[in-house]
Amino acid sequence: MREIRAAVCRAFGEPLVIETLRLPAPGPGAVEVEIEACAICHSDVTLIDGGWGGALPAIYGHEAVGRVSALGAGVTRYGVGDRVLVTLIRACGGCGPCASGRPTQCATPGAPDMLPGGVHVGLNCGAFAEAVVVDSSQLAPVGADIPAEAACILSCGVVTGLGAAVNTAQVRPGDWCVVIGAGGVGLNTVQGARLAGAARVVAVDVSDEKLDVARRFGATDGVLVGEDGREAMDRLGRRADHVFVTVGAGPVIDGALDWLAPHGTAYLVGMPHSGTVGHFDPVSAAYYGQGLRGTRMGDVVLARDIPWMLDLHAQGRLKLEALVSGIFPLDRINEALDATRAGQGTRNVVVMA
């Protein structure tokens, strides 16, 4: 057992506290990883602010990269010193969903972890810390040529957004897509739609500045929040085959179907707070054959999708470094959280060194 520094949430809505905690050695099937960097996802902010409840005290953070520092019994895929992504996807590999290529919906992910002293490990990771112990299924190899602050975003923001377009929606060449929200996940959804060959990728956000950023990631058009979705799409030429809601705001979810063509589908990519209730017109949805469905972590399969995404980055076709908007040491994590809450930048990253 070793000591680590970590940012601990002891009360919802309050600043995190940097504490020294004890980290147990990895047990069978587990791996210890020295964290280099961990990006701040809006899911972390929602948890810290109490939007989904949960047990406290807890360590959050789930979008990380680091190097393997110790192995539990039975781990053969990784060696000490390997550089890896750390994700929240804990999968048994043998249940029905895993066998069907849906490890993000694993039916037997194991019990939640807890550190000595009663500190809960949030989202199977607890990566706002100098080191973590996670199941080996939560890792994916990543080379040393990508800066840590860019590589870590692959662990959630990239796979969630890009995967929503490529895996969940299965966007085809010539499709029209709308992406509501041009934050970190939204920009990666834009990248996914572009890579899949969408004819039009329409970004929707609150400012021209954010729409300009979306265009740099592949959006063909931009619409400001507040404009009627039907009118906006009719002006561009036709309505969308796919609408991706990457923000967890109730009113945005309510209007998701307005952007759709007949037989189109809206996808809930961003997670709202517990208790959020959506409203839509079921008559219109039924008449036009429209759908509304969720997507968790972009239905990613780590062993299949991460090598492909790394190859795209190496070719210059997938932007990672451009997603990083702020870099903060662990001692300033509360500043990074406040910047994320305020919508400042695309992805703020906490580095441990």
CSV table of C-alpha atoms in Angstrom, one decimal, residues 9-318:
chain,number,residue,atom,x,y,z
A,9,CYS,CA,-15.2,15.6,-2.8
A,10,ARG,CA,-16.5,15.7,0.8
A,11,ALA,CA,-19.6,17.7,0.2
A,12,PHE,CA,-21.6,18.2,-3.0
A,13,GLY,CA,-21.2,21.7,-4.5
A,14,GLU,CA,-18.1,22.5,-2.4
A,15,PRO,CA,-14.5,22.8,-3.5
A,16,LEU,CA,-12.5,19.6,-3.7
A,17,VAL,CA,-9.9,19.0,-1.0
A,18,ILE,CA,-6.4,17.8,-1.8
A,19,GLU,CA,-5.6,15.0,0.6
A,20,THR,CA,-3.0,12.2,1.1
A,21,LEU,CA,-4.7,8.8,0.8
A,22,ARG,CA,-3.6,5.2,0.9
A,23,LEU,CA,-3.8,3.3,-2.4
A,24,PRO,CA,-3.9,-0.6,-2.1
A,25,ALA,CA,-1.7,-2.7,-4.3
A,26,PRO,CA,-3.6,-4.1,-7.3
A,27,GLY,CA,-5.4,-7.4,-6.8
A,28,PRO,CA,-6.0,-10.1,-9.4
A,29,GLY,CA,-6.8,-8.7,-12.8
A,30,ALA,CA,-6.1,-5.1,-11.7
A,31,VAL,CA,-3.4,-2.6,-12.6
A,32,GLU,CA,-1.9,0.3,-10.9
A,33,VAL,CA,-1.3,3.4,-13.1
A,34,GLU,CA,0.7,6.5,-12.4
A,35,ILE,CA,-1.5,9.3,-13.8
A,36,GLU,CA,0.0,11.9,-16.0
A,37,ALA,CA,-3.1,13.9,-16.9
A,38,CYS,CA,-6.8,13.7,-16.4
A,39,ALA,CA,-9.3,15.9,-18.3
A,40,ILE,CA,-12.4,17.3,-16.7
A,41,CYS,CA,-15.6,16.0,-18.2
A,42,HIS,CA,-19.0,17.6,-17.5
A,43,SER,CA,-19.9,14.2,-15.9
A,44,ASP,CA,-17.3,14.9,-13.2
A,45,VAL,CA,-18.8,18.4,-12.7
A,46,THR,CA,-22.3,16.9,-12.4
A,47,LEU,CA,-21.2,14.4,-9.9
A,48,ILE,CA,-19.3,17.0,-7.8
A,49,ASP,CA,-22.3,19.3,-7.8
A,50,GLY,CA,-24.6,16.5,-6.7
A,51,GLY,CA,-26.6,16.1,-9.9
A,52,TRP,CA,-26.6,12.3,-9.7
A,53,GLY,CA,-26.3,11.8,-6.0
A,54,GLY,CA,-24.0,9.1,-4.8
A,55,ALA,CA,-21.9,8.3,-1.7
A,56,LEU,CA,-19.3,10.6,-0.3
A,57,PRO,CA,-16.4,11.2,0.3
A,58,ALA,CA,-15.4,10.3,-3.3
A,59,ILE,CA,-12.7,10.9,-5.9
A,60,TYR,CA,-13.9,11.6,-9.4
A,61,GLY,CA,-12.0,11.9,-12.7
A,62,HIS,CA,-12.3,9.3,-15.4
A,63,GLU,CA,-10.6,10.7,-18.5
A,64,ALA,CA,-7.0,9.9,-17.9
A,65,VAL,CA,-3.6,8.7,-19.3
A,66,GLY,CA,-0.6,7.4,-17.4
A,67,ARG,CA,2.0,4.6,-17.1
A,68,VAL,CA,1.5,1.2,-15.6
A,69,SER,CA,3.4,1.0,-12.3
A,70,ALA,CA,2.3,-2.4,-10.9
A,71,LEU,CA,0.4,-5.5,-12.0
A,72,GLY,CA,-2.0,-7.7,-10.2
A,73,ALA,CA,-2.0,-11.5,-10.5
A,74,GLY,CA,-3.1,-12.8,-13.9
A,75,VAL,CA,-2.5,-9.6,-15.9
A,76,THR,CA,-0.6,-10.4,-19.0
A,77,ARG,CA,-1.6,-7.9,-21.6
A,78,TYR,CA,0.3,-5.0,-20.0
A,79,GLY,CA,3.8,-4.5,-18.5
A,80,VAL,CA,5.2,-2.1,-16.1
A,81,GLY,CA,6.1,1.1,-17.9
A,82,ASP,CA,3.4,0.8,-20.6
A,83,ARG,CA,1.6,4.0,-21.4
A,84,VAL,CA,-2.2,3.5,-21.3
A,85,LEU,CA,-5.5,5.3,-21.3
A,86,VAL,CA,-7.7,4.9,-18.2
A,87,THR,CA,-11.4,4.8,-18.9
A,88,LEU,CA,-14.5,4.1,-16.8
A,89,ILE,CA,-15.5,1.1,-19.0
A,90,ARG,CA,-15.1,-1.9,-16.8
A,91,ALA,CA,-16.2,-5.0,-18.7
A,92,CYS,CA,-16.2,-8.7,-17.8
A,93,GLY,CA,-15.8,-9.8,-21.4
A,94,GLY,CA,-18.1,-12.8,-21.0
A,95,CYS,CA,-21.7,-11.5,-20.4
A,96,GLY,CA,-24.3,-11.1,-23.2
A,97,PRO,CA,-23.6,-7.4,-23.8
A,98,CYS,CA,-19.8,-7.9,-23.9
A,99,ALA,CA,-20.1,-10.9,-26.2
A,100,SER,CA,-22.4,-8.8,-28.5
A,101,GLY,CA,-19.8,-6.0,-28.8
A,102,ARG,CA,-21.4,-3.7,-26.2
A,103,PRO,CA,-18.9,-3.6,-23.3
A,104,THR,CA,-20.2,-0.2,-22.2
A,105,GLN,CA,-23.4,-2.0,-21.1
A,106,CYS,CA,-21.6,-4.9,-19.3
A,107,ALA,CA,-24.0,-6.8,-17.1
A,108,THR,CA,-21.4,-7.8,-14.5
A,109,PRO,CA,-19.0,-4.8,-14.1
A,110,GLY,CA,-18.1,-5.7,-10.5
A,111,ALA,CA,-18.7,-3.9,-7.2
A,112,PRO,CA,-17.7,-0.2,-6.7
A,113,ASP,CA,-14.3,0.4,-5.3
A,114,MET,CA,-13.4,2.1,-2.0
A,115,LEU,CA,-10.1,3.2,-0.6
A,116,PRO,CA,-9.0,2.8,3.0
A,117,GLY,CA,-10.7,5.4,5.1
A,118,GLY,CA,-14.0,5.0,3.3
A,119,VAL,CA,-13.2,7.2,0.3
A,120,HIS,CA,-15.3,6.0,-2.7
A,121,VAL,CA,-13.7,5.6,-6.2
A,122,GLY,CA,-16.1,7.5,-8.5
A,123,LEU,CA,-16.9,6.0,-12.0
A,124,ASN,CA,-14.6,3.1,-11.4
A,125,CYS,CA,-11.6,5.4,-11.8
A,126,GLY,CA,-10.9,8.1,-9.2
A,127,ALA,CA,-8.3,9.6,-11.6
A,128,PHE,CA,-8.1,13.1,-10.0
A,129,ALA,CA,-5.2,11.5,-8.2
A,130,GLU,CA,-1.5,10.8,-8.6
A,131,ALA,CA,-2.2,7.1,-9.2
A,132,VAL,CA,-5.1,4.7,-9.5
A,133,VAL,CA,-5.8,1.0,-9.3
A,134,VAL,CA,-8.3,-0.2,-12.0
A,135,ASP,CA,-9.4,-3.3,-13.7
A,136,SER,CA,-7.2,-4.2,-16.7
A,137,SER,CA,-10.4,-4.1,-18.9
A,138,GLN,CA,-10.4,-0.3,-18.3
A,139,LEU,CA,-7.1,0.3,-20.1
A,140,ALA,CA,-6.1,0.8,-23.7
A,141,PRO,CA,-2.5,1.2,-25.0
A,142,VAL,CA,-1.4,4.6,-26.2
A,143,GLY,CA,1.9,5.6,-27.7
A,144,ALA,CA,4.4,8.0,-26.2
A,145,ASP,CA,4.2,10.5,-29.1
A,146,ILE,CA,1.0,12.2,-28.0
A,147,PRO,CA,1.2,14.8,-25.2
A,148,ALA,CA,-0.5,13.6,-22.0
A,149,GLU,CA,-2.9,16.6,-21.9
A,150,ALA,CA,-4.2,15.6,-25.4
A,151,ALA,CA,-4.0,11.8,-25.1
A,152,CYS,CA,-6.2,11.7,-22.0
A,153,ILE,CA,-9.2,13.2,-23.8
A,154,LEU,CA,-9.4,10.0,-25.9
A,155,SER,CA,-10.5,8.2,-22.7
A,156,CYS,CA,-14.0,9.8,-22.8
A,157,GLY,CA,-14.6,13.0,-24.7
A,158,VAL,CA,-13.3,11.7,-28.0
A,159,VAL,CA,-14.8,8.2,-27.8
A,160,THR,CA,-18.1,9.5,-26.6
A,161,GLY,CA,-18.6,12.1,-29.3
A,162,LEU,CA,-16.9,10.3,-32.2
A,163,GLY,CA,-18.5,7.0,-31.2
A,164,ALA,CA,-22.0,8.5,-31.1
A,165,ALA,CA,-21.7,9.4,-34.7
A,166,VAL,CA,-19.8,6.4,-36.0
A,167,ASN,CA,-20.9,3.5,-33.7
A,168,THR,CA,-24.3,4.5,-32.4
A,169,ALA,CA,-25.8,6.5,-35.3
A,170,GLN,CA,-23.7,4.8,-38.0
A,171,VAL,CA,-23.7,8.0,-40.0
A,172,ARG,CA,-23.4,7.2,-43.7
A,173,PRO,CA,-21.9,9.3,-46.6
A,174,GLY,CA,-24.4,11.9,-47.6
A,175,ASP,CA,-26.3,12.1,-44.3
A,176,TRP,CA,-27.2,15.4,-42.7
A,177,CYS,CA,-26.3,15.8,-39.1
A,178,VAL,CA,-27.0,18.4,-36.4
A,179,VAL,CA,-24.8,18.6,-33.3
A,180,ILE,CA,-26.3,20.6,-30.5
A,181,GLY,CA,-23.5,21.9,-28.2
A,182,ALA,CA,-20.0,22.7,-29.4
A,183,GLY,CA,-18.1,21.7,-26.2
A,184,GLY,CA,-15.5,18.9,-26.0
A,185,VAL,CA,-18.0,16.1,-26.7
A,186,GLY,CA,-19.8,18.1,-29.3
A,187,LEU,CA,-16.7,18.9,-31.3
A,188,ASN,CA,-15.8,15.2,-31.3
A,189,THR,CA,-19.2,14.4,-32.6
A,190,VAL,CA,-18.6,16.9,-35.4
A,191,GLN,CA,-15.3,15.1,-36.1
A,192,GLY,CA,-17.1,11.8,-36.1
A,193,ALA,CA,-19.8,12.9,-38.5
A,194,ARG,CA,-17.1,14.4,-40.8
A,195,LEU,CA,-15.0,11.3,-40.8
A,196,ALA,CA,-18.1,9.2,-41.6
A,197,GLY,CA,-18.8,11.3,-44.7
A,198,ALA,CA,-21.7,13.4,-43.7
A,199,ALA,CA,-22.8,15.9,-46.4
A,200,ARG,CA,-23.7,18.6,-43.8
A,201,VAL,CA,-22.7,18.9,-40.2
A,202,VAL,CA,-24.7,21.7,-38.6
A,203,ALA,CA,-23.3,22.9,-35.2
A,204,VAL,CA,-25.7,24.7,-32.7
A,205,ASP,CA,-24.4,26.8,-29.9
A,206,VAL,CA,-24.8,30.1,-28.0
A,207,SER,CA,-22.2,32.2,-29.7
A,208,ASP,CA,-20.6,32.8,-33.1
A,209,GLU,CA,-17.2,32.2,-31.5
A,210,LYS,CA,-18.2,28.6,-30.6
A,211,LEU,CA,-19.6,28.1,-34.0
A,212,ASP,CA,-16.4,29.2,-35.6
A,213,VAL,CA,-14.5,26.7,-33.5
A,214,ALA,CA,-16.9,24.0,-34.6
A,215,ARG,CA,-16.2,24.8,-38.2
A,216,ARG,CA,-12.5,24.3,-37.6
A,217,PHE,CA,-13.3,20.8,-36.5
A,218,GLY,CA,-15.4,20.0,-39.5
A,219,ALA,CA,-18.9,21.7,-39.2
A,220,THR,CA,-20.2,22.9,-42.5
A,221,ASP,CA,-22.8,25.3,-41.0
A,222,GLY,CA,-23.6,27.0,-37.7
A,223,VAL,CA,-26.9,28.0,-36.0
A,224,LEU,CA,-27.3,30.0,-32.9
A,225,VAL,CA,-29.2,28.6,-30.0
A,226,GLY,CA,-32.7,30.1,-29.9
A,227,GLU,CA,-33.4,29.8,-33.6
A,228,ASP,CA,-36.2,27.5,-34.5
A,229,GLY,CA,-34.8,24.2,-35.6
A,230,ARG,CA,-37.3,23.5,-38.3
A,231,GLU,CA,-36.8,27.0,-39.9
A,232,ALA,CA,-33.0,26.7,-39.6
A,233,MET,CA,-32.9,23.4,-41.4
A,234,ASP,CA,-35.4,24.3,-44.0
A,235,ARG,CA,-33.3,27.4,-44.8
A,236,LEU,CA,-30.2,25.2,-45.3
A,237,GLY,CA,-32.1,22.8,-47.6
A,238,ARG,CA,-33.6,20.0,-45.6
A,239,ARG,CA,-33.9,18.5,-42.2
A,240,ALA,CA,-31.4,16.2,-40.5
A,241,ASP,CA,-31.0,12.4,-40.5
A,242,HIS,CA,-29.3,12.5,-37.2
A,243,VAL,CA,-29.4,15.0,-34.3
A,244,PHE,CA,-26.9,14.7,-31.5
A,245,VAL,CA,-27.7,16.4,-28.2
A,246,THR,CA,-24.4,16.8,-26.4
A,247,VAL,CA,-25.6,19.0,-23.6
A,248,GLY,CA,-27.7,17.7,-20.7
A,249,ALA,CA,-30.2,20.6,-20.7
A,250,GLY,CA,-33.9,19.7,-20.5
A,251,PRO,CA,-35.2,22.4,-23.0
A,252,VAL,CA,-32.6,21.3,-25.5
A,253,ILE,CA,-33.7,17.7,-25.2
A,254,ASP,CA,-37.3,18.8,-25.6
A,255,GLY,CA,-36.6,20.4,-29.0
A,256,ALA,CA,-34.3,17.7,-30.4
A,257,LEU,CA,-36.9,16.2,-32.7
A,258,ASP,CA,-37.6,19.6,-34.3
A,259,TRP,CA,-34.5,19.3,-36.4
A,260,LEU,CA,-35.2,15.9,-37.8
A,261,ALA,CA,-36.4,14.7,-41.2
A,262,PRO,CA,-38.8,11.8,-41.4
A,263,HIS,CA,-37.2,8.6,-40.2
A,264,GLY,CA,-34.5,10.6,-38.5
A,265,THR,CA,-33.2,9.9,-35.0
A,266,ALA,CA,-32.1,12.1,-32.2
A,267,TYR,CA,-29.3,10.8,-29.8
A,268,LEU,CA,-28.9,11.8,-26.2
A,269,VAL,CA,-25.1,12.1,-25.8
A,270,GLY,CA,-24.9,14.6,-22.9
A,271,MET,CA,-26.2,13.4,-19.6
A,272,PRO,CA,-28.8,15.5,-17.8
A,273,HIS,CA,-29.2,15.7,-14.0
A,274,SER,CA,-31.3,13.0,-12.4
A,275,GLY,CA,-34.9,13.9,-12.4
A,276,THR,CA,-34.8,15.8,-15.7
A,277,VAL,CA,-38.1,15.1,-17.6
A,278,GLY,CA,-38.3,15.5,-21.4
A,279,HIS,CA,-41.3,16.4,-23.4
A,280,PHE,CA,-41.9,15.7,-27.1
A,281,ASP,CA,-44.9,15.3,-29.5
A,282,PRO,CA,-45.5,11.5,-29.8
A,283,VAL,CA,-48.0,12.0,-32.6
A,284,SER,CA,-45.4,13.8,-34.8
A,285,ALA,CA,-42.7,11.2,-33.9
A,286,ALA,CA,-45.0,8.3,-34.7
A,287,TYR,CA,-46.3,9.8,-38.0
A,288,TYR,CA,-42.8,10.6,-39.3
A,289,GLY,CA,-41.1,7.5,-37.9
A,290,GLN,CA,-38.7,9.5,-35.8
A,291,GLY,CA,-36.6,8.0,-33.0
A,292,LEU,CA,-35.0,9.1,-29.7
A,293,ARG,CA,-32.3,7.0,-28.2
A,294,GLY,CA,-29.3,7.2,-25.9
A,295,THR,CA,-25.7,6.4,-26.3
A,296,ARG,CA,-23.2,5.6,-23.6
A,297,MET,CA,-19.5,6.3,-24.1
A,298,GLY,CA,-20.2,6.2,-27.9
A,299,ASP,CA,-20.7,2.4,-27.7
A,300,VAL,CA,-17.0,2.2,-27.9
A,301,VAL,CA,-15.1,-1.1,-28.0
A,302,LEU,CA,-11.6,-0.1,-26.7
A,303,ALA,CA,-9.6,-2.8,-28.4
A,304,ARG,CA,-11.3,-2.0,-31.8
A,305,ASP,CA,-11.7,1.7,-31.7
A,306,ILE,CA,-8.7,3.2,-29.9
A,307,PRO,CA,-6.1,1.9,-32.4
A,308,TRP,CA,-8.2,3.3,-35.2
A,309,MET,CA,-8.5,6.7,-33.5
A,310,LEU,CA,-4.8,6.8,-32.8
A,311,ASP,CA,-4.1,6.1,-36.5
A,312,LEU,CA,-6.4,8.9,-37.5
A,313,HIS,CA,-4.6,11.2,-35.2
A,314,ALA,CA,-1.2,10.1,-36.6
A,315,GLN,CA,-2.5,10.9,-40.1
A,316,GLY,CA,-3.6,14.4,-39.1
A,317,ARG,CA,-7.3,13.5,-39.6
A,318,LEU,CA,-8.4,13.5,-35.9
